[in-house]
Amino acid sequence: MTERGMSITLRRYAGPEDYWRIDRFLIEHHQPGNADGNWLEPIWEYMHGHPFLDAASLGRIGIWEDEGQIVAVATYESRPGEAFFQFHPAYRHLRREMLDYAEENLTGETGDGQKYLHAFVNDDDEAFRALVRERGYERNPGADRPLARFLVPDLFPPIPLPAGFRLTSLAEECDWANVHRVMWRGFNHAGEPPGGEEELESRRKMFDTPTARRDLKIAVAAPDGAFVAFCGMFYEPQARFALVEPVATDPDYRRLGLGRAAVLEGIRRCAALGATVAYVGSDQPFYLSFGFEVIYTDECWMK
């Protein structure tokens, strides 16, 4: 029972219409500073374009509705074995029911058949933290999900680059082979990336998500034209924020300020569209060194 009604129902995710309904739910209940503690909308969007997504299990996502309106969602990000909880601010009393659902429907399984669940709980939700402790979950800080914020300055700083390097975007130079290579090398894979149209299409799907803008997918080009740093950037116009996701720099070109330049250029372009703040899901010193500050952490609790 809630103040809004007595008709809370639970059902499973059922396809494209639910994608857009959850997308809208995250936008409508976003609070400044991400005080709602839910996913930022671009995280949901990026999840669906990522090659690591277990799309076959999307039907295991749980949706709670009251009088036909979504009030809570329990979802994984890449694959079952993880659970993230999204709330309408008036329905946090559903925590226990949502954890029950996650334990029954979102568990993963190890190679030897052992079930497990990583439940992510906001560090300021003491009631949920008490609940997972009561259930026997243990902290796994190495898998935490911090969120850091960059407040866009009134006067945006210059973005320096070494001589011969330049900033560009996928709106100006859409070269998926170039993107594929910098992402492969930037995430520390050895050698050259695997080739073929399927690989390039996977990269395109990763960045051409439903509301993405190619002019916000920023690359740093080396003198020979190769992309050597890359920053994916999302802009959410209703709440006027940017999200940095992902960032990669070729290891041969690190410590030159190229990744920083790509991130700042993405934020600068979002600021020109109206963004007042940018977020990144990281507490790496790289981000903190130029103005990001951690505002909260989704703690990983494991059972």
Tab-separated table of C-alpha atoms in Angstrom:
chain	number	residue	atom	x	y	z
A	1	MET	CA	0.000	0.000	0.000
A	2	THR	CA	1.281	3.505	-0.800
A	3	GLU	CA	0.061	7.066	-0.626
A	4	ARG	CA	-0.649	6.922	-4.348
A	5	GLY	CA	-2.609	3.714	-4.411
A	6	MET	CA	-3.000	0.085	-3.461
A	7	SER	CA	-2.390	-1.481	-6.836
A	8	ILE	CA	1.363	-2.123	-7.014
A	9	THR	CA	2.066	-4.907	-9.493
A	10	LEU	CA	5.258	-6.684	-10.489
A	11	ARG	CA	6.034	-7.934	-13.959
A	12	ARG	CA	9.034	-8.731	-16.137
A	13	TYR	CA	10.587	-6.571	-18.823
A	14	ALA	CA	8.815	-7.234	-22.106
A	15	GLY	CA	10.723	-5.568	-24.936
A	16	PRO	CA	11.191	-2.241	-26.733
A	17	GLU	CA	8.229	-0.435	-25.183
A	18	ASP	CA	9.630	-1.145	-21.727
A	19	TYR	CA	13.045	0.112	-22.813
A	20	TRP	CA	11.526	3.525	-23.494
A	21	ARG	CA	9.299	3.506	-20.404
A	22	ILE	CA	12.273	2.815	-18.118
A	23	ASP	CA	14.293	5.414	-20.020
A	24	ARG	CA	11.586	7.996	-19.314
A	25	PHE	CA	11.274	6.868	-15.680
A	26	LEU	CA	14.973	7.578	-15.089
A	27	ILE	CA	14.712	11.020	-16.686
A	28	GLU	CA	11.537	12.037	-14.860
A	29	HIS	CA	12.803	11.102	-11.401
A	30	HIS	CA	16.312	12.479	-11.756
A	31	GLN	CA	17.131	14.979	-9.009
A	32	PRO	CA	19.923	17.592	-9.121
A	33	GLY	CA	23.263	16.144	-8.079
A	34	ASN	CA	21.789	12.706	-8.818
A	35	ALA	CA	20.322	12.857	-5.291
A	36	ASP	CA	17.764	10.224	-6.348
A	37	GLY	CA	20.597	7.663	-6.429
A	38	ASN	CA	19.224	6.030	-9.574
A	39	TRP	CA	21.124	5.378	-12.759
A	40	LEU	CA	21.616	8.372	-14.977
A	41	GLU	CA	19.580	7.768	-18.135
A	42	PRO	CA	22.623	7.384	-20.430
A	43	ILE	CA	23.831	4.435	-18.342
A	44	TRP	CA	20.642	2.574	-19.294
A	45	GLU	CA	21.072	3.617	-22.914
A	46	TYR	CA	24.759	2.668	-23.090
A	47	MET	CA	24.030	-0.699	-21.474
A	48	HIS	CA	21.841	-1.654	-24.439
A	49	GLY	CA	24.502	-0.852	-27.030
A	50	HIS	CA	27.372	-2.553	-25.232
A	51	PRO	CA	28.725	-5.785	-26.766
A	52	PHE	CA	28.984	-7.375	-23.303
A	53	LEU	CA	25.218	-7.166	-22.727
A	54	ASP	CA	23.461	-10.498	-22.223
A	55	ALA	CA	20.443	-9.416	-24.248
A	56	ALA	CA	18.842	-12.855	-23.996
A	57	SER	CA	18.273	-12.286	-20.258
A	58	LEU	CA	16.557	-8.894	-20.465
A	59	GLY	CA	13.258	-10.567	-19.621
A	60	ARG	CA	14.604	-11.181	-16.115
A	61	ILE	CA	14.500	-7.453	-15.311
A	62	GLY	CA	11.732	-6.696	-12.809
A	63	ILE	CA	9.351	-3.733	-13.132
A	64	TRP	CA	7.039	-2.517	-10.358
A	65	GLU	CA	4.048	-0.394	-11.355
A	66	ASP	CA	1.367	1.517	-9.476
A	67	GLU	CA	-1.763	2.311	-11.462
A	68	GLY	CA	0.182	1.672	-14.650
A	69	GLN	CA	3.133	3.934	-13.787
A	70	ILE	CA	6.636	2.521	-13.213
A	71	VAL	CA	7.717	3.078	-9.610
A	72	ALA	CA	10.754	0.778	-9.331
A	73	VAL	CA	13.064	-1.378	-11.458
A	74	ALA	CA	15.521	-4.163	-10.566
A	75	THR	CA	18.005	-4.728	-13.379
A	76	TYR	CA	21.443	-6.041	-14.214
A	77	GLU	CA	23.898	-4.095	-16.362
A	78	SER	CA	25.905	-6.637	-18.358
A	79	ARG	CA	24.603	-10.032	-17.276
A	80	PRO	CA	22.766	-11.731	-14.407
A	81	GLY	CA	24.821	-11.968	-11.244
A	82	GLU	CA	24.479	-8.249	-10.563
A	83	ALA	CA	21.476	-6.235	-9.400
A	84	PHE	CA	20.896	-2.489	-9.538
A	85	PHE	CA	17.818	-0.914	-7.975
A	86	GLN	CA	16.008	2.140	-9.345
A	87	PHE	CA	13.309	3.864	-7.283
A	88	HIS	CA	10.553	6.424	-7.547
A	89	PRO	CA	11.377	8.521	-4.439
A	90	ALA	CA	8.084	7.578	-2.738
A	91	TYR	CA	8.563	3.814	-3.164
A	92	ARG	CA	11.770	2.978	-1.349
A	93	HIS	CA	9.746	0.777	0.973
A	94	LEU	CA	9.888	-1.808	-1.857
A	95	ARG	CA	13.557	-2.540	-1.035
A	96	ARG	CA	12.907	-5.917	0.600
A	97	GLU	CA	10.581	-7.087	-2.164
A	98	MET	CA	13.045	-5.948	-4.806
A	99	LEU	CA	15.930	-7.773	-3.154
A	100	ASP	CA	13.738	-10.892	-2.946
A	101	TYR	CA	13.098	-10.578	-6.675
A	102	ALA	CA	16.780	-10.077	-7.480
A	103	GLU	CA	17.778	-13.134	-5.445
A	104	GLU	CA	15.264	-15.238	-7.320
A	105	ASN	CA	15.670	-13.832	-10.830
A	106	LEU	CA	18.959	-11.959	-11.250
A	107	THR	CA	21.487	-14.383	-9.764
A	108	GLY	CA	24.490	-15.572	-11.733
A	109	GLU	CA	26.142	-18.968	-11.630
A	110	THR	CA	29.807	-19.879	-11.338
A	111	GLY	CA	31.405	-22.620	-13.409
A	112	ASP	CA	30.847	-25.130	-10.622
A	113	GLY	CA	27.138	-24.298	-10.311
A	114	GLN	CA	27.363	-21.968	-7.303
A	115	LYS	CA	24.804	-19.141	-7.402
A	116	TYR	CA	25.900	-15.604	-6.554
A	117	LEU	CA	24.587	-12.051	-6.599
A	118	HIS	CA	26.339	-8.685	-6.449
A	119	ALA	CA	23.750	-6.226	-5.120
A	120	PHE	CA	24.605	-2.545	-5.581
A	121	VAL	CA	23.379	-0.269	-2.795
A	122	ASN	CA	23.790	3.496	-2.556
A	123	ASP	CA	26.092	4.439	0.310
A	124	ASP	CA	23.539	6.871	1.791
A	125	ASP	CA	20.691	4.312	1.857
A	126	GLU	CA	21.251	3.016	5.376
A	127	ALA	CA	18.021	1.000	5.388
A	128	PHE	CA	19.073	-0.955	2.283
A	129	ARG	CA	22.595	-1.451	3.654
A	130	ALA	CA	21.082	-2.886	6.847
A	131	LEU	CA	18.889	-5.204	4.771
A	132	VAL	CA	21.751	-6.714	2.766
A	133	ARG	CA	23.803	-7.187	5.936
A	134	GLU	CA	20.807	-8.938	7.496
A	135	ARG	CA	20.679	-11.262	4.471
A	136	GLY	CA	24.337	-12.242	4.864
A	137	TYR	CA	25.867	-10.135	2.099
A	138	GLU	CA	29.470	-9.014	2.465
A	139	ARG	CA	31.126	-5.888	1.113
A	140	ASN	CA	33.206	-6.174	-2.035
A	141	PRO	CA	34.761	-2.689	-2.308
A	142	GLY	CA	36.792	-3.625	-5.375
A	143	ALA	CA	33.571	-3.759	-7.406
A	144	ASP	CA	32.042	-0.502	-6.069
A	145	ARG	CA	30.549	1.994	-8.550
A	146	PRO	CA	31.520	5.547	-7.536
A	147	LEU	CA	29.933	8.551	-9.236
A	148	ALA	CA	31.965	11.729	-9.654
A	149	ARG	CA	30.756	15.169	-10.688
A	150	PHE	CA	32.364	18.044	-12.608
A	151	LEU	CA	30.687	21.442	-12.266
A	152	VAL	CA	30.911	23.284	-15.573
A	153	PRO	CA	32.701	26.607	-14.993
A	154	ASP	CA	31.263	29.881	-16.277
A	155	LEU	CA	34.421	30.423	-18.292
A	156	PHE	CA	35.512	27.133	-19.823
A	157	PRO	CA	39.297	26.634	-19.695
A	158	PRO	CA	41.412	26.314	-22.845
A	159	ILE	CA	42.064	22.715	-23.916
A	160	PRO	CA	45.756	22.344	-24.781
A	161	LEU	CA	47.109	19.710	-27.160
A	162	PRO	CA	50.670	18.879	-28.213
A	163	ALA	CA	51.709	20.198	-31.615
A	164	GLY	CA	50.329	18.172	-34.514
A	165	PHE	CA	47.408	16.649	-32.587
A	166	ARG	CA	43.829	17.814	-33.067
A	167	LEU	CA	40.353	17.318	-31.645
A	168	THR	CA	37.614	15.898	-33.835
A	169	SER	CA	34.375	13.931	-33.495
A	170	LEU	CA	32.431	11.173	-35.191
A	171	ALA	CA	30.222	13.837	-36.754
A	172	GLU	CA	33.290	15.192	-38.519
A	173	GLU	CA	35.213	11.954	-39.133
A	174	CYS	CA	33.195	8.772	-38.735
A	175	ASP	CA	35.868	6.110	-39.078
A	176	TRP	CA	34.804	2.974	-37.215
A	177	ALA	CA	38.102	1.175	-37.842
A	178	ASN	CA	39.889	4.080	-36.196
A	179	VAL	CA	37.462	3.970	-33.241
A	180	HIS	CA	37.808	0.201	-32.945
A	181	ARG	CA	41.602	0.412	-32.787
A	182	VAL	CA	41.814	3.131	-30.135
A	183	MET	CA	39.212	1.383	-27.972
A	184	TRP	CA	40.980	-1.977	-28.302
A	185	ARG	CA	44.402	-0.585	-27.475
A	186	GLY	CA	43.082	1.917	-24.937
A	187	PHE	CA	41.607	-0.883	-22.853
A	188	ASN	CA	45.008	-2.592	-22.818
A	189	HIS	CA	44.416	-5.430	-25.252
A	190	ALA	CA	47.632	-6.636	-26.807
A	191	GLY	CA	48.430	-6.149	-30.470
A	192	GLU	CA	46.057	-5.047	-33.179
A	193	PRO	CA	42.273	-5.492	-32.852
A	194	PRO	CA	40.391	-8.283	-34.626
A	195	GLY	CA	39.074	-7.138	-37.989
A	196	GLY	CA	35.931	-7.700	-39.993
A	197	GLU	CA	32.571	-6.025	-40.533
A	198	GLU	CA	31.044	-7.702	-37.484
A	199	GLU	CA	33.624	-6.094	-35.186
A	200	LEU	CA	33.079	-2.656	-36.709
A	201	GLU	CA	29.304	-3.013	-36.499
A	202	SER	CA	29.652	-3.873	-32.815
A	203	ARG	CA	31.548	-0.612	-32.280
A	204	ARG	CA	28.947	1.352	-34.211
A	205	LYS	CA	26.119	-0.079	-32.073
A	206	MET	CA	28.098	0.819	-28.955
A	207	PHE	CA	28.152	4.511	-29.865
A	208	ASP	CA	25.096	5.004	-32.113
A	209	THR	CA	22.613	4.360	-29.280
A	210	PRO	CA	19.060	5.761	-29.578
A	211	THR	CA	19.620	9.353	-28.438
A	212	ALA	CA	23.407	9.564	-28.900
A	213	ARG	CA	24.994	12.384	-30.875
A	214	ARG	CA	28.054	11.749	-33.020
A	215	ASP	CA	29.255	15.303	-32.448
A	216	LEU	CA	29.702	14.390	-28.771
A	217	LYS	CA	31.850	11.326	-29.494
A	218	ILE	CA	35.247	13.001	-29.300
A	219	ALA	CA	38.556	11.754	-30.667
A	220	VAL	CA	42.097	13.090	-30.575
A	221	ALA	CA	43.779	12.499	-33.921
A	222	ALA	CA	47.558	12.090	-34.146
A	223	PRO	CA	49.552	13.772	-36.923
A	224	ASP	CA	49.084	10.669	-39.111
A	225	GLY	CA	45.287	10.807	-38.664
A	226	ALA	CA	45.004	7.812	-36.311
A	227	PHE	CA	42.665	8.224	-33.342
A	228	VAL	CA	44.852	7.925	-30.240
A	229	ALA	CA	42.374	9.022	-27.545
A	230	PHE	CA	38.603	8.787	-27.479
A	231	CYS	CA	35.781	9.957	-25.223
A	232	GLY	CA	32.171	8.910	-25.591
A	233	MET	CA	29.890	11.619	-24.198
A	234	PHE	CA	26.133	11.737	-23.638
A	235	TYR	CA	23.957	14.802	-23.066
A	236	GLU	CA	20.598	14.646	-21.282
A	237	PRO	CA	18.765	17.879	-22.171
A	238	GLN	CA	15.935	17.766	-19.620
A	239	ALA	CA	18.259	17.673	-16.592
A	240	ARG	CA	21.086	19.402	-18.494
A	241	PHE	CA	23.890	17.032	-17.600
A	242	ALA	CA	26.653	15.221	-19.487
A	243	LEU	CA	27.888	11.693	-18.858
A	244	VAL	CA	31.417	10.591	-19.749
A	245	GLU	CA	31.386	7.005	-21.082
A	246	PRO	CA	33.817	5.528	-22.121
A	247	VAL	CA	37.357	6.983	-22.287
A	248	ALA	CA	40.360	5.280	-23.882
A	249	THR	CA	43.905	6.354	-24.779
A	250	ASP	CA	46.357	4.323	-26.839
A	251	PRO	CA	49.174	3.278	-24.459
A	252	ASP	CA	51.771	4.631	-26.904
A	253	TYR	CA	50.301	8.125	-26.419
A	254	ARG	CA	49.622	8.303	-22.692
A	255	ARG	CA	50.853	11.069	-20.368
A	256	LEU	CA	50.453	13.681	-23.086
A	257	GLY	CA	47.123	15.065	-21.835
A	258	LEU	CA	45.200	13.585	-24.773
A	259	GLY	CA	42.541	11.723	-22.779
A	260	ARG	CA	41.988	14.796	-20.614
A	261	ALA	CA	41.619	16.929	-23.742
A	262	ALA	CA	39.023	14.550	-25.220
A	263	VAL	CA	36.967	14.563	-22.009
A	264	LEU	CA	37.103	18.334	-21.630
A	265	GLU	CA	36.164	18.874	-25.277
A	266	GLY	CA	33.143	16.614	-24.806
A	267	ILE	CA	32.095	18.539	-21.695
A	268	ARG	CA	32.678	21.850	-23.485
A	269	ARG	CA	30.371	20.794	-26.323
A	270	CYS	CA	27.711	19.645	-23.852
A	271	ALA	CA	28.033	22.955	-21.995
A	272	ALA	CA	27.340	24.755	-25.265
A	273	LEU	CA	24.093	22.741	-25.444
A	274	GLY	CA	23.137	23.734	-21.898
A	275	ALA	CA	24.887	21.274	-19.561
A	276	THR	CA	25.764	22.652	-16.132
A	277	VAL	CA	27.365	19.483	-14.787
A	278	ALA	CA	29.103	16.341	-16.044
A	279	TYR	CA	29.287	12.937	-14.387
A	280	VAL	CA	31.577	9.942	-14.689
A	281	GLY	CA	31.256	6.551	-13.024
A	282	SER	CA	34.805	6.510	-11.681
A	283	ASP	CA	37.035	7.727	-8.873
A	284	GLN	CA	40.262	7.319	-10.851
A	285	PRO	CA	42.918	9.964	-10.130
A	286	PHE	CA	42.834	10.781	-13.857
A	287	TYR	CA	39.377	12.364	-13.452
A	288	LEU	CA	39.954	13.855	-10.006
A	289	SER	CA	43.073	15.616	-11.274
A	290	PHE	CA	41.078	18.014	-13.439
A	291	GLY	CA	38.044	18.774	-11.344
A	292	PHE	CA	35.789	15.742	-10.841
A	293	GLU	CA	34.739	15.035	-7.240
A	294	VAL	CA	33.119	11.822	-5.975
A	295	ILE	CA	29.587	12.510	-4.714
A	296	TYR	CA	28.474	8.988	-3.772
A	297	THR	CA	29.228	5.317	-4.288
A	298	ASP	CA	27.012	2.408	-5.228
A	299	GLU	CA	28.504	-0.157	-2.862
A	300	CYS	CA	28.849	-3.728	-4.057
A	301	TRP	CA	27.468	-6.289	-1.588
A	302	MET	CA	28.129	-9.914	-2.497
A	303	LYS	CA	26.442	-13.167	-1.541
